[in-house]
Coordinates of C-alpha atoms in Angstrom, one line a residue:
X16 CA -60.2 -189.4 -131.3
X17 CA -63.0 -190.0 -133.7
X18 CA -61.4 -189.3 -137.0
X19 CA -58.7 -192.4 -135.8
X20 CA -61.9 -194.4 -135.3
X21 CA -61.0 -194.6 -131.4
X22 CA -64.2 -194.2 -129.0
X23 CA -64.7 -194.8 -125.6
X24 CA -67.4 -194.5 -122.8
X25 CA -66.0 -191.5 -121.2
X26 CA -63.9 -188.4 -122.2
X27 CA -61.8 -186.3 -118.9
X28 CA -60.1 -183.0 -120.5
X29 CA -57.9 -182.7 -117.1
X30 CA -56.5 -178.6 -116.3
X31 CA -56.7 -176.6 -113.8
X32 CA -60.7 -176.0 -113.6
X33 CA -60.8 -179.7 -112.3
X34 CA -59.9 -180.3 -108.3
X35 CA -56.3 -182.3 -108.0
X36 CA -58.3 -185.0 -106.3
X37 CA -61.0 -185.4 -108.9
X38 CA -57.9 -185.5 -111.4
X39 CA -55.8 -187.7 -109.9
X40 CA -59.1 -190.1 -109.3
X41 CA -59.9 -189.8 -113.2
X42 CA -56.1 -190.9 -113.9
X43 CA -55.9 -193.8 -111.4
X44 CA -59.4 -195.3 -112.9
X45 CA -58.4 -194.7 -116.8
X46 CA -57.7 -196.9 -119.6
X47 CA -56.4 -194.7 -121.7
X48 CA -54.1 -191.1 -121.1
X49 CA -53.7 -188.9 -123.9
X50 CA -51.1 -186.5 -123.0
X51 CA -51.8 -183.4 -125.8
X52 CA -49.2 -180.7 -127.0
X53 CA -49.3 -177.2 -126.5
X54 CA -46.6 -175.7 -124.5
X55 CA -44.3 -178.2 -122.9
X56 CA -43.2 -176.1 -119.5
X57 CA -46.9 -175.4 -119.0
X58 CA -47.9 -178.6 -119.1
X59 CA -45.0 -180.0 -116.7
X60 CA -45.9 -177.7 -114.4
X61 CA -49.3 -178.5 -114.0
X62 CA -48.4 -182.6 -114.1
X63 CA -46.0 -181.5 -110.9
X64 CA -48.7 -179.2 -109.6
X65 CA -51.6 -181.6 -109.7
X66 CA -49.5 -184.5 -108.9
X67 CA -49.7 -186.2 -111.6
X68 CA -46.4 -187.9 -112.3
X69 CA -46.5 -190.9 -110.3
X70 CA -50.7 -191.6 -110.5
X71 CA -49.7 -191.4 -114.6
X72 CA -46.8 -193.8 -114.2
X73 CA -47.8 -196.0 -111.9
X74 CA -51.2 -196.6 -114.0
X75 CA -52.0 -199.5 -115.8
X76 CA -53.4 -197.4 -118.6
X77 CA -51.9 -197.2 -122.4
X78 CA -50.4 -193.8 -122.1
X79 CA -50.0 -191.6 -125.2
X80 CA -48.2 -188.8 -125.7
X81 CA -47.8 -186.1 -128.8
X82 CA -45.7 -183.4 -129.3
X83 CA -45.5 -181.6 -125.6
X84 CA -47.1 -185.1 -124.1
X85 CA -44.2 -187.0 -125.7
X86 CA -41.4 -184.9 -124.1
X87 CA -43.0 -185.0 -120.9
X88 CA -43.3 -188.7 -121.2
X89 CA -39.0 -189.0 -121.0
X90 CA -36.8 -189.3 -118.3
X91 CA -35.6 -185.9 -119.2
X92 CA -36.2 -183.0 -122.3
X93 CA -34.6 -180.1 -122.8
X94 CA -36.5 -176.7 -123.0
X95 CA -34.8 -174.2 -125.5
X96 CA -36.1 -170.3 -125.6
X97 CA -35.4 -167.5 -127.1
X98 CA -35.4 -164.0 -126.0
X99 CA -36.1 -160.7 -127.7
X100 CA -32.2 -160.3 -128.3
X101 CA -31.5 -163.5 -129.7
X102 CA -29.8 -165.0 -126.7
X103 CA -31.1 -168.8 -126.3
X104 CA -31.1 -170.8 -122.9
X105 CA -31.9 -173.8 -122.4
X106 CA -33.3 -176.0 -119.5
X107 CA -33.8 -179.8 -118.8
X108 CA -36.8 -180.8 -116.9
X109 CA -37.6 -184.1 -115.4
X110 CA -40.0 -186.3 -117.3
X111 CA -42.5 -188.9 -116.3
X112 CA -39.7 -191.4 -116.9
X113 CA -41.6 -194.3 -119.0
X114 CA -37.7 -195.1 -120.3
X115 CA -34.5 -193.9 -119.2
X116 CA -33.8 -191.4 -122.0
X117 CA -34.4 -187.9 -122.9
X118 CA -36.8 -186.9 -126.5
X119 CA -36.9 -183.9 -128.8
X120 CA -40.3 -183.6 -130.2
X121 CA -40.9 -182.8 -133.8
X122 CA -37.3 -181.1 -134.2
X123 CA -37.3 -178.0 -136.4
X124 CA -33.9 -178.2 -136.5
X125 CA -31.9 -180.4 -139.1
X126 CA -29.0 -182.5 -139.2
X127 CA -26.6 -179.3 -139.1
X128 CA -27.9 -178.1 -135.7
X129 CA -27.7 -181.6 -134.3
X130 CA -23.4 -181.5 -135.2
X131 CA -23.8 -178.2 -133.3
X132 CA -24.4 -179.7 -130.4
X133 CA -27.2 -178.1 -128.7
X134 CA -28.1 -182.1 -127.7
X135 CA -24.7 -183.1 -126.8
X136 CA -24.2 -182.3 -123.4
X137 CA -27.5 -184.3 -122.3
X138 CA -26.0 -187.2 -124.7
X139 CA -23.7 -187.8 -122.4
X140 CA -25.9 -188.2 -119.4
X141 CA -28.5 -190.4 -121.0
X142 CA -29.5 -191.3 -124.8
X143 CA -31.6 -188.4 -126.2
X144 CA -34.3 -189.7 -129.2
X145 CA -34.6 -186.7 -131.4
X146 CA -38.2 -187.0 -133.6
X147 CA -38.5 -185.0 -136.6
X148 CA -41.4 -183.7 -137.8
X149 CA -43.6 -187.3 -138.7
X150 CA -41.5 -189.3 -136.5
X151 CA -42.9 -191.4 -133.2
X152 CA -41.8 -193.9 -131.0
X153 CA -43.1 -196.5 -129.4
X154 CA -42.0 -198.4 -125.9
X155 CA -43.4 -201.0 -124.6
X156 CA -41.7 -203.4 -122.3
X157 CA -38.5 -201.6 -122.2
X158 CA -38.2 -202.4 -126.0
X159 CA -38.2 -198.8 -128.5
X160 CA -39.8 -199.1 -131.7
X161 CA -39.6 -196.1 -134.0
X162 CA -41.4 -194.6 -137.2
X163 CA -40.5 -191.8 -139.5
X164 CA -37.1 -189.7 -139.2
X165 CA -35.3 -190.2 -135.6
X166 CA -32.3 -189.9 -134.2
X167 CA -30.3 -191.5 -131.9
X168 CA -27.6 -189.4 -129.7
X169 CA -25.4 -190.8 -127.7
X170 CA -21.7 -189.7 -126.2
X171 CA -22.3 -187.1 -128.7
X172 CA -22.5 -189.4 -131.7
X173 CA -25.7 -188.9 -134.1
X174 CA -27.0 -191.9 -135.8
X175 CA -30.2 -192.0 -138.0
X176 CA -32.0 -194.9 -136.5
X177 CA -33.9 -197.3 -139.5
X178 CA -38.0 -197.5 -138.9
X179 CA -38.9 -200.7 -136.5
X180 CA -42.9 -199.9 -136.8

């Protein structure tokens, strides 16, 4: 936070060596969240563990996400892993739900994969955001603002969206 020039009074690294309460306390009195990366599963789980979904959304906070914060952030993401034989599965977990839409963090894939449809089926159910590698988003007020490479999929239709930010 220092190298963006961002300081504040008091820092909170929230996992599991903190108590729930004393987490959930330090949520409900923040004015900022940053929700890091790392593994996004690992992270849900301890958000659903903690209880942590609805003191994070119902906070009056400015709530950040990157990379596994982001996803978690959605209405929905979806979880794809490989096994040793090649075989991928995927999963959709539930988000926070600050929009109703799903997001791909920092896709590895390209263009190509997209077509393939690994995003479709969830397209269908809801808009899915997918943020290459320097792309964010923004939502404030219902309203998505975007910056860098993203892509909107809907009803299985891929459309590069033009930077708003």
């Amino acid at each position: 936070m220092n190298q963006a020039n961002l300081k504040f009074d008091e820092y909170h690294f929230i996992d599991y060596r903190m108590q729930k309460e004393d987490a959930q306390r330090v949520i409900q009195n923040a004015s900022v969240i940053f929700l890091c990366g790392g593994y996004p599963a690992l992270q849900h789980d301890f958000l659903e563990d903690y209880e942590l979904t609805d003191v994070i959304k119902k906070s009056n906070a400015v709530i950040l996400g990157a990379s596994a914060g982001a996803l978690n952030m959605a209405a929905k993401w979806l979880n794809l892993e490989r096994t040793a034989d090649e075989v991928e599965t995927s999963t959709i977990y539930d988000g926070i739900g600050f929009g109703h839409f799903a997001y791909e963090s920092h896709s590895q894939r390209n263009y190509v994969t997209f077509v393939q449809g690994y995003l479709f089926p969830l397209s269908e159910e809801m808009d899915v955001y997918a943020a290459e590698q320097e792309g964010a988003m923004r939502v404030k007020d219902g309203i998505i603002e975007t910056m860098g490479p993203i892509y909107l999929i809907a009803h299985s239709k891929i459309q590069k969206l033009a930077e708003t930010l």
